[in-house]
């Protein structure tokens, strides 16, 4: 069942100065997110990811196109109806955006106060939420007394207060250290699995996509350039911009200075094989190289595990007679796709 | 010195008058300035209720009145006070003039302190379904309360100053006391007694404001 449905959505912002042209932040985007799914939106900053997120809870209204939540077109709803809708959509932020004048408990209570719930119900719900995110002992603390990870957990509890069906996460772990990122990701995973909340997450971090998302959408210059299952998009990106972006977050294919450094340290030809679960038999690659009497050294590489399937890249320095090396490479190419860049280029 | 002792009842009466003028000006100017400041903040481009024309108009009015030296403003608003049935001298006229002068200063202080609240906090509140007016009138003043208290404290000190200046044109209070009994009668003891009382008032206000702000800011 489709919960979030964007059709041909364009968002144009008026120019910031009189001379500059208007900015098209989102350009003809169509996107479906199923109930219970975790959908990741990745892309460089300025790609329009944040605007897409804000179109879903109507903090931005589209210039053209429609946004439907659970089959209801929210594009032309009056403000009062939008406020009600936002009770069904929680949002968390990179900078947490907690209310500094309120205690942890009062921060979590805020959406319930806005929804005019009775006081006793608010107290009970806040209690329950703080236990869920593991901050029951911090109820009376103020945000400035918390660590980054604790602040984000308060943000999550606040976003979940009204039992929303959708959670929007705007770079929710980008300001956190790696350990804390894992904690928060585990919490988000639980929210998806145990509470059945549909999550739309913007990120430029590999960990978030790998551990959380079921599906990933790649954006560039306001457009969706690629979409699919996380493993497929990351292991064999189709679009050049996606390849560039994936390479920047995975960093297992040497390029530029790194490649030049490798080639100066290691004699012979440097080639990279792409390994992909199901398609590639690693053993056959090595067997093909050996059978041509070529010696090889593993000089760089990485293997990524996404939901039990692996892909990655292995960079080898091949030494031997030039003809033999060429033949070995051709033979191995039958088993795995090959990347060879001129280190001087 | 003996003269000062004779004048003590007048000194206390003048002190009471200064406190009366300062507190009523603070109430009127403080409330009016709060609303004008909220309007300035809310109508600016990209804010909660952006309105180019309204913002431009309020902004020009505030910028027009704020740089007028108080002693000149005092003379300039006298006809307005009279046309409203307020006498052109005395404490009531002082309250009227100081309210007008402080209103514009306070509106800027309110606007600037509200601007210190991060836009992300407003976005978070909107994402929970809070209405824009709820955010403007309830959340933002509370989020900016610490700096607002310090801003108002600063203004109270300025109000004491303005009250003394108004005293020079016979609006009562310690200013008039110092001018009439001290300066004009060549009695520095009397003038310095007024100075001393003003220092005590200012210190007390500043202490109270700092203590309140510290409590609100929890530091």
XYZ file of C-alpha atoms in Angstrom:
564
model
C 0.000 0.000 0.000
C 1.396 3.363 -1.019
C 1.498 5.809 1.875
C 3.453 8.706 0.361
C 2.806 9.465 -3.287
C 4.457 12.376 -5.126
C 3.469 12.987 -8.738
C 5.445 15.334 -10.980
C 6.317 17.656 -8.114
C 8.269 20.808 -8.875
C 9.221 23.416 -6.297
C 10.571 26.748 -7.420
C 11.761 29.337 -4.907
C 11.643 33.029 -5.806
C 15.054 34.568 -6.516
C 16.996 35.756 -3.480
C 18.032 38.971 -5.252
C 16.371 40.807 -8.127
C 19.089 39.873 -10.649
C 19.366 36.138 -9.892
C 17.027 33.613 -11.545
C 14.442 31.673 -9.465
C 15.796 28.463 -7.956
C 14.184 25.153 -8.885
C 14.942 23.022 -5.827
C 12.802 20.064 -6.877
C 12.248 19.301 -10.543
C 9.469 16.958 -11.698
C 9.888 14.411 -8.906
C 7.624 11.388 -8.664
C 8.095 9.101 -5.693
C 6.157 6.303 -4.007
C 6.859 5.124 -0.493
C 4.998 2.046 0.710
C 3.609 1.759 4.243
C 6.153 0.164 6.563
C 9.069 0.860 4.255
C 12.313 2.707 5.002
C 13.216 4.823 2.001
C 16.549 6.616 1.840
C 17.152 9.714 -0.258
C 20.820 10.288 -1.039
C 22.696 12.896 -3.039
C 25.083 15.805 -2.695
C 23.983 18.835 -0.695
C 21.816 21.174 -2.732
C 20.284 18.249 -4.632
C 16.805 19.039 -3.286
C 16.551 16.235 -0.708
C 15.493 18.491 2.181
C 12.825 20.168 0.081
C 11.324 16.792 -0.882
C 11.134 15.908 2.811
C 9.383 19.200 3.626
C 6.880 18.690 0.807
C 5.701 15.517 2.557
C 4.635 17.325 5.744
C 3.612 20.445 3.822
C 6.194 22.750 5.391
C 6.696 23.542 1.702
C 3.931 23.544 -0.890
C 4.710 22.362 -4.424
C 4.730 24.854 -7.293
C 3.254 22.175 -9.546
C 2.388 18.508 -9.064
C 0.590 16.750 -6.227
C 1.554 15.218 -2.903
C -0.723 12.507 -1.566
C -0.540 11.040 1.921
C -2.528 7.842 2.316
C -4.500 8.611 -0.837
C -5.398 12.172 0.217
C -4.137 15.099 -1.856
C -2.610 17.536 0.632
C -1.547 20.120 -1.929
C -4.597 22.344 -1.576
C -5.543 21.676 2.043
C -6.248 24.666 4.303
C -3.739 25.419 7.080
C -5.906 23.925 9.820
C -6.122 20.563 8.028
C -2.364 20.634 7.419
C -1.713 21.103 11.132
C -3.808 18.022 11.834
C -1.940 16.108 9.132
C 1.413 17.008 10.716
C 0.304 15.175 13.851
C 0.508 12.029 11.731
C 4.032 12.844 10.483
C 6.967 13.145 12.892
C 10.202 14.879 11.954
C 13.754 14.762 13.313
C 16.670 17.000 12.419
C 20.446 17.066 12.107
C 20.700 19.827 14.738
C 17.964 18.168 16.904
C 16.083 21.497 17.205
C 14.936 20.881 20.772
C 13.240 23.647 22.762
C 15.981 24.902 25.115
C 13.496 26.483 27.530
C 11.753 23.163 28.121
C 12.800 20.055 30.016
C 13.185 16.743 28.193
C 9.695 15.700 29.323
C 8.210 19.043 28.231
C 9.894 18.766 24.841
C 8.290 15.370 24.304
C 4.962 16.711 25.604
C 4.887 19.632 23.151
C 3.128 17.928 20.198
C 0.563 16.504 22.654
C -0.094 19.967 24.128
C -0.521 21.272 20.587
C -3.020 18.462 19.936
C -4.875 19.451 23.157
C -4.646 16.038 24.787
C -5.734 15.810 28.438
C -2.947 16.394 30.980
C -3.042 12.880 32.485
C -2.806 11.298 29.046
C 0.181 13.521 28.176
C 2.040 12.537 31.360
C 1.483 8.836 30.718
C 2.490 9.054 27.065
C 5.654 11.071 27.829
C 6.631 8.467 30.407
C 6.122 5.653 27.943
C 8.103 7.436 25.183
C 11.039 8.296 27.434
C 11.264 4.654 28.491
C 11.103 3.586 24.833
C 14.100 5.772 23.906
C 15.930 4.933 27.158
C 15.852 8.385 28.751
C 13.394 7.887 31.619
C 16.018 9.193 34.081
C 16.508 12.422 32.105
C 12.863 13.594 32.161
C 13.665 16.705 34.202
C 16.984 17.558 32.534
C 17.325 20.410 30.069
C 18.647 19.887 26.514
C 21.996 21.580 27.266
C 22.728 18.876 29.861
C 22.490 16.066 27.282
C 24.974 14.543 24.841
C 24.306 14.654 21.095
C 22.954 11.115 21.015
C 20.647 11.773 23.960
C 19.387 14.966 22.305
C 18.521 13.061 19.153
C 16.693 10.442 21.203
C 14.624 13.240 22.775
C 13.988 14.512 19.224
C 12.827 11.027 18.240
C 10.555 10.723 21.292
C 9.060 14.139 20.474
C 8.510 13.121 16.848
C 6.726 9.932 17.932
C 4.558 11.556 20.616
C 1.351 11.638 18.591
C 1.812 8.093 17.224
C 2.565 9.187 13.650
C 2.569 6.700 10.804
C 5.391 8.522 9.021
C 8.772 9.682 10.347
C 10.883 12.133 8.356
C 14.590 12.104 9.219
C 16.665 15.017 7.906
C 20.352 13.989 8.222
C 19.423 12.735 11.683
C 22.806 11.162 12.454
C 25.137 13.510 10.567
C 26.082 15.473 13.702
C 26.818 12.334 15.756
C 29.961 10.267 16.276
C 30.095 6.725 14.792
C 29.115 4.875 18.003
C 26.188 7.180 18.719
C 25.145 6.948 15.065
C 24.844 3.167 15.470
C 22.691 3.597 18.612
C 20.348 6.022 16.908
C 20.137 3.845 13.781
C 19.271 0.829 15.936
C 16.517 2.882 17.580
C 15.132 3.972 14.200
C 15.226 0.356 13.015
C 13.186 -0.650 16.089
C 10.674 2.123 15.398
C 10.236 0.778 11.880
C 10.016 -2.892 12.873
C 8.146 -2.723 16.208
C 5.888 0.268 15.630
C 5.524 -0.161 11.874
C 6.394 3.492 11.236
C 7.243 4.355 7.627
C 10.540 6.232 7.532
C 11.789 8.632 4.880
C 15.425 9.402 5.589
C 17.780 11.877 3.961
C 21.449 11.123 4.321
C 24.877 11.227 2.775
C 26.181 8.528 5.121
C 26.824 4.971 3.940
C 25.943 3.499 7.355
C 22.452 4.963 7.349
C 21.624 3.608 3.917
C 23.188 0.218 4.606
C 21.690 -0.509 8.017
C 18.349 1.247 7.727
C 17.014 1.659 4.207
C 15.098 -0.914 2.186
C 15.150 1.217 -0.894
C 17.202 4.183 -2.001
C 16.492 7.157 -4.236
C 19.355 9.204 -5.684
C 18.838 12.896 -6.359
C 20.865 15.397 -8.334
C 19.959 18.980 -9.297
C 16.409 18.560 -8.029
C 15.728 15.391 -10.022
C 15.569 11.717 -9.101
C 18.253 10.159 -11.283
C 18.140 6.634 -9.949
C 16.058 4.519 -7.585
C 15.984 0.912 -6.504
C 16.889 -1.638 -3.857
C 19.869 -0.497 -1.766
C 22.077 -3.393 -2.867
C 21.420 -2.810 -6.574
C 21.956 0.951 -6.516
C 25.128 0.786 -4.446
C 26.694 -2.253 -6.117
C 25.949 -1.325 -9.726
C 24.998 2.320 -10.023
C 23.714 3.106 -13.522
C 24.051 6.860 -13.596
C 27.464 8.580 -13.693
C 26.487 10.944 -10.871
C 25.351 7.984 -8.751
C 28.679 6.248 -9.370
C 30.514 9.356 -8.268
C 28.371 9.689 -5.171
C 28.610 5.998 -4.276
C 32.396 6.112 -4.746
C 32.557 9.096 -2.384
C 30.710 7.295 0.413
C 32.280 3.833 -0.083
C 35.819 4.836 -1.075
C 37.011 1.398 -2.109
C 38.064 2.269 -5.673
C 41.351 4.176 -5.720
C 41.419 7.295 -7.890
C 43.488 10.423 -8.359
C 46.289 10.902 -5.823
C 45.549 7.587 -4.164
C 45.956 5.748 -7.478
C 49.175 7.624 -8.278
C 50.562 6.703 -4.851
C 49.685 3.016 -5.381
C 51.266 2.947 -8.818
C 54.494 4.516 -7.567
C 54.770 1.991 -4.727
C 53.866 -1.101 -6.724
C 55.396 -2.234 -10.019
C 53.173 -3.611 -12.762
C 49.663 -2.824 -13.974
C 47.053 -1.779 -11.509
C 43.530 -3.015 -12.166
C 40.349 -3.086 -10.055
C 37.785 -5.904 -10.202
C 34.202 -5.357 -9.145
C 32.933 -8.160 -6.934
C 29.175 -8.641 -6.732
C 27.309 -11.405 -4.932
C 25.572 -13.787 -7.284
C 27.290 -12.521 -10.428
C 30.949 -12.989 -9.619
C 32.969 -15.960 -8.571
C 36.019 -14.459 -6.897
C 37.889 -17.777 -7.016
C 37.568 -17.912 -10.833
C 39.164 -14.465 -11.133
C 42.219 -15.509 -9.155
C 42.433 -18.846 -10.944
C 42.411 -17.086 -14.339
C 45.224 -14.777 -13.267
C 47.343 -17.635 -11.896
C 46.878 -19.836 -14.949
C 48.579 -17.191 -17.116
C 51.634 -17.140 -14.871
C 50.932 -13.662 -13.630
C 51.875 -12.670 -10.084
C 49.514 -10.388 -8.268
C 49.376 -8.392 -5.098
C 46.214 -7.097 -3.407
C 46.892 -3.369 -2.934
C 43.506 -1.845 -2.146
C 39.872 -2.783 -1.804
C 36.782 -3.235 0.278
C 33.832 -5.584 0.640
C 30.429 -4.259 1.732
C 27.696 -6.304 3.304
C 24.132 -5.143 2.636
C 21.493 -7.317 4.196
C 23.654 -10.428 3.826
C 24.682 -9.807 0.212
C 28.155 -8.550 -0.521
C 29.748 -6.374 -3.151
C 32.970 -4.470 -3.376
C 36.160 -3.829 -5.226
C 39.588 -5.465 -5.221
C 42.548 -3.573 -6.640
C 45.470 -5.716 -7.758
C 48.977 -4.925 -8.954
C 49.832 -7.444 -11.702
C 53.453 -8.251 -12.557
C 54.860 -10.496 -15.289
C 55.442 -10.322 -19.040
C 53.294 -7.613 -20.641
C 51.573 -10.076 -23.033
C 50.844 -12.560 -20.270
C 49.421 -9.806 -18.063
C 47.179 -8.636 -20.917
C 45.914 -12.172 -21.535
C 45.347 -12.755 -17.836
C 43.325 -9.590 -17.561
C 41.186 -10.570 -20.552
C 40.574 -14.015 -19.100
C 39.655 -12.648 -15.674
C 37.327 -10.062 -17.239
C 35.053 -12.937 -18.205
C 34.265 -13.395 -14.509
C 34.241 -9.875 -13.103
C 33.904 -6.402 -14.570
C 37.109 -4.461 -14.605
C 38.111 -0.862 -13.959
C 41.511 0.328 -15.121
C 42.442 3.969 -14.992
C 45.676 5.502 -16.166
C 47.378 6.674 -12.965
C 48.966 9.548 -14.872
C 45.579 10.643 -16.221
C 24.535 69.769 54.231
C 21.928 71.309 56.574
C 19.954 72.379 53.559
C 19.936 68.760 52.382
C 18.535 67.610 55.711
C 15.769 70.192 55.361
C 15.049 68.916 51.855
C 14.855 65.218 52.804
C 11.033 65.051 52.570
C 11.259 66.539 49.072
C 13.973 64.012 48.179
C 11.773 61.073 49.183
C 8.799 62.532 47.357
C 10.959 62.997 44.249
C 12.199 59.409 44.564
C 8.641 58.124 44.771
C 7.741 60.212 41.724
C 10.683 58.808 39.720
C 9.694 55.244 40.623
C 6.087 56.023 39.647
C 7.080 57.470 36.254
C 9.579 54.666 35.549
C 7.195 51.859 36.443
C 4.201 53.186 34.512
C 6.387 53.989 31.476
C 7.797 50.466 31.683
C 4.325 48.941 31.767
C 2.946 51.010 28.861
C 6.123 51.175 26.763
C 7.056 47.593 27.640
C 3.750 46.118 26.510
C 3.427 48.317 23.411
C 7.085 47.675 22.527
C 6.573 43.932 22.952
C 3.742 43.931 20.418
C 5.537 46.195 17.943
C 8.648 43.995 18.332
C 6.590 40.829 17.734
C 5.049 42.486 14.659
C 8.492 43.470 13.344
C 9.782 39.950 13.879
C 6.728 38.192 12.445
C 6.312 40.269 9.291
C 9.946 40.293 8.151
C 10.648 38.351 4.936
C 10.882 34.590 5.528
C 9.353 34.811 9.022
C 6.055 33.401 10.302
C 3.721 35.994 8.740
C 5.869 37.658 6.081
C 4.299 40.898 4.861
C 6.571 43.194 2.905
C 4.406 46.309 3.181
C 3.576 46.003 6.872
C 7.183 45.208 7.781
C 8.477 48.135 5.723
C 5.991 50.527 7.306
C 6.680 49.538 10.929
C 10.393 49.497 10.224
C 10.356 53.054 8.838
C 8.270 54.347 11.757
C 10.627 52.774 14.313
C 13.682 54.046 12.490
C 12.122 57.510 12.293
C 11.457 57.902 16.016
C 14.363 56.012 17.545
C 17.239 58.378 16.685
C 15.412 61.505 17.915
C 17.297 62.719 21.031
C 14.958 62.309 23.979
C 15.192 65.922 25.094
C 13.961 67.030 21.648
C 11.281 64.321 21.459
C 10.032 65.576 24.812
C 9.389 69.024 23.343
C 8.054 67.607 20.087
C 5.356 65.388 21.641
C 4.060 68.097 24.024
C 1.346 69.311 21.598
C 0.246 65.705 21.045
C -0.039 65.144 24.803
C -2.089 68.325 25.193
C -4.429 67.353 22.365
C -5.026 64.043 24.195
C -5.891 65.902 27.370
C -2.618 65.164 29.153
C -1.030 68.247 30.802
C 2.138 69.507 29.128
C 4.178 69.270 32.334
C 4.225 67.003 35.405
C 4.710 63.246 35.875
C 1.830 62.274 33.560
C 3.465 64.108 30.693
C 6.755 62.382 31.589
C 5.060 58.986 31.401
C 3.526 59.869 28.026
C 6.823 61.018 26.475
C 8.907 58.199 27.956
C 6.373 55.591 26.827
C 6.695 56.825 23.240
C 10.495 56.948 23.344
C 10.908 53.568 25.042
C 8.318 51.824 22.856
C 10.585 52.068 19.813
C 13.738 51.070 21.670
C 11.954 48.115 23.274
C 10.485 46.947 19.949
C 14.009 46.658 18.522
C 15.251 44.795 21.577
C 12.322 42.369 21.353
C 12.833 41.861 17.616
C 16.568 41.237 17.992
C 16.155 38.780 20.844
C 13.477 36.799 19.014
C 15.845 36.587 16.059
C 18.336 34.694 18.241
C 15.981 31.675 18.293
C 17.263 29.262 15.618
C 14.946 28.846 12.595
C 15.231 25.065 13.057
C 13.413 25.333 16.390
C 10.500 27.072 14.667
C 10.513 24.434 11.948
C 10.423 21.671 14.573
C 7.435 23.316 16.239
C 5.623 23.710 12.909
C 6.319 20.049 12.121
C 4.431 19.048 15.293
C 1.339 20.830 13.965
C 1.629 23.971 16.118
C -0.026 27.035 14.566
C 2.126 29.978 13.566
C 0.419 32.275 16.052
C 0.968 29.750 18.844
C 4.666 29.647 17.952
C 4.907 33.448 17.777
C 2.998 34.259 20.942
C 3.800 31.326 23.221
C 6.907 29.400 22.166
C 9.225 32.147 20.905
C 8.905 34.589 23.843
C 9.625 31.684 26.197
C 12.620 30.463 24.152
C 14.079 34.008 24.121
C 13.074 34.846 27.717
C 16.589 35.065 29.180
C 17.915 37.655 26.714
C 14.518 39.426 26.802
C 14.836 39.929 30.570
C 18.347 41.339 30.129
C 17.069 43.618 27.356
C 14.239 44.915 29.520
C 16.654 45.457 32.418
C 18.820 47.544 30.117
C 15.724 49.551 29.152
C 14.700 50.208 32.771
C 18.093 51.810 33.362
C 17.494 53.960 30.260
C 14.029 54.842 31.627
C 15.553 56.183 34.838
C 17.834 58.307 32.675
C 14.911 59.588 30.577
C 12.887 60.343 33.720
C 15.699 62.598 34.951
C 15.822 64.410 31.610
C 12.054 64.844 31.667
C 12.529 66.315 35.155
C 14.474 69.157 33.558
C 11.282 70.319 31.824
C 9.315 70.087 35.067
C 8.013 66.533 34.748
C 8.863 65.869 38.415
C 11.070 63.228 39.985
C 14.729 63.175 40.973
C 15.796 65.031 37.836
C 13.687 68.035 38.719
C 14.787 67.813 42.371
C 18.481 67.870 41.396
C 18.027 70.750 38.955
C 15.777 72.940 41.091
C 17.322 72.476 44.560
C 20.842 71.469 43.601
C 22.032 72.932 40.326
C 20.075 76.183 40.345
C 20.834 76.895 44.034
C 24.540 75.978 43.750
C 24.229 73.162 46.283
C 26.265 70.139 45.112
C 25.261 68.162 48.258
C 21.678 68.163 47.092
C 22.601 67.211 43.542
C 24.787 64.355 44.785
C 22.034 63.088 47.074
C 19.834 62.687 43.965
C 22.706 60.969 42.152
C 23.132 58.560 45.041
C 19.449 57.603 45.052
C 19.533 57.052 41.284
C 22.602 54.821 41.609
C 20.795 52.750 44.241
C 17.709 52.393 41.997
C 19.772 51.416 38.949
C 21.861 48.909 40.914
C 18.759 47.320 42.415
C 17.107 46.981 38.985
C 20.255 45.572 37.404
C 20.699 43.075 40.253
C 17.095 41.929 39.977
C 17.283 41.613 36.180
C 20.534 39.668 36.283
C 19.218 37.327 38.958
C 16.005 36.663 37.020
C 17.874 36.087 33.755
C 20.312 33.737 35.477
C 17.419 31.746 36.828
C 15.731 31.499 33.440
C 18.976 30.656 31.642
C 19.989 28.192 34.400
C 23.523 29.560 34.674
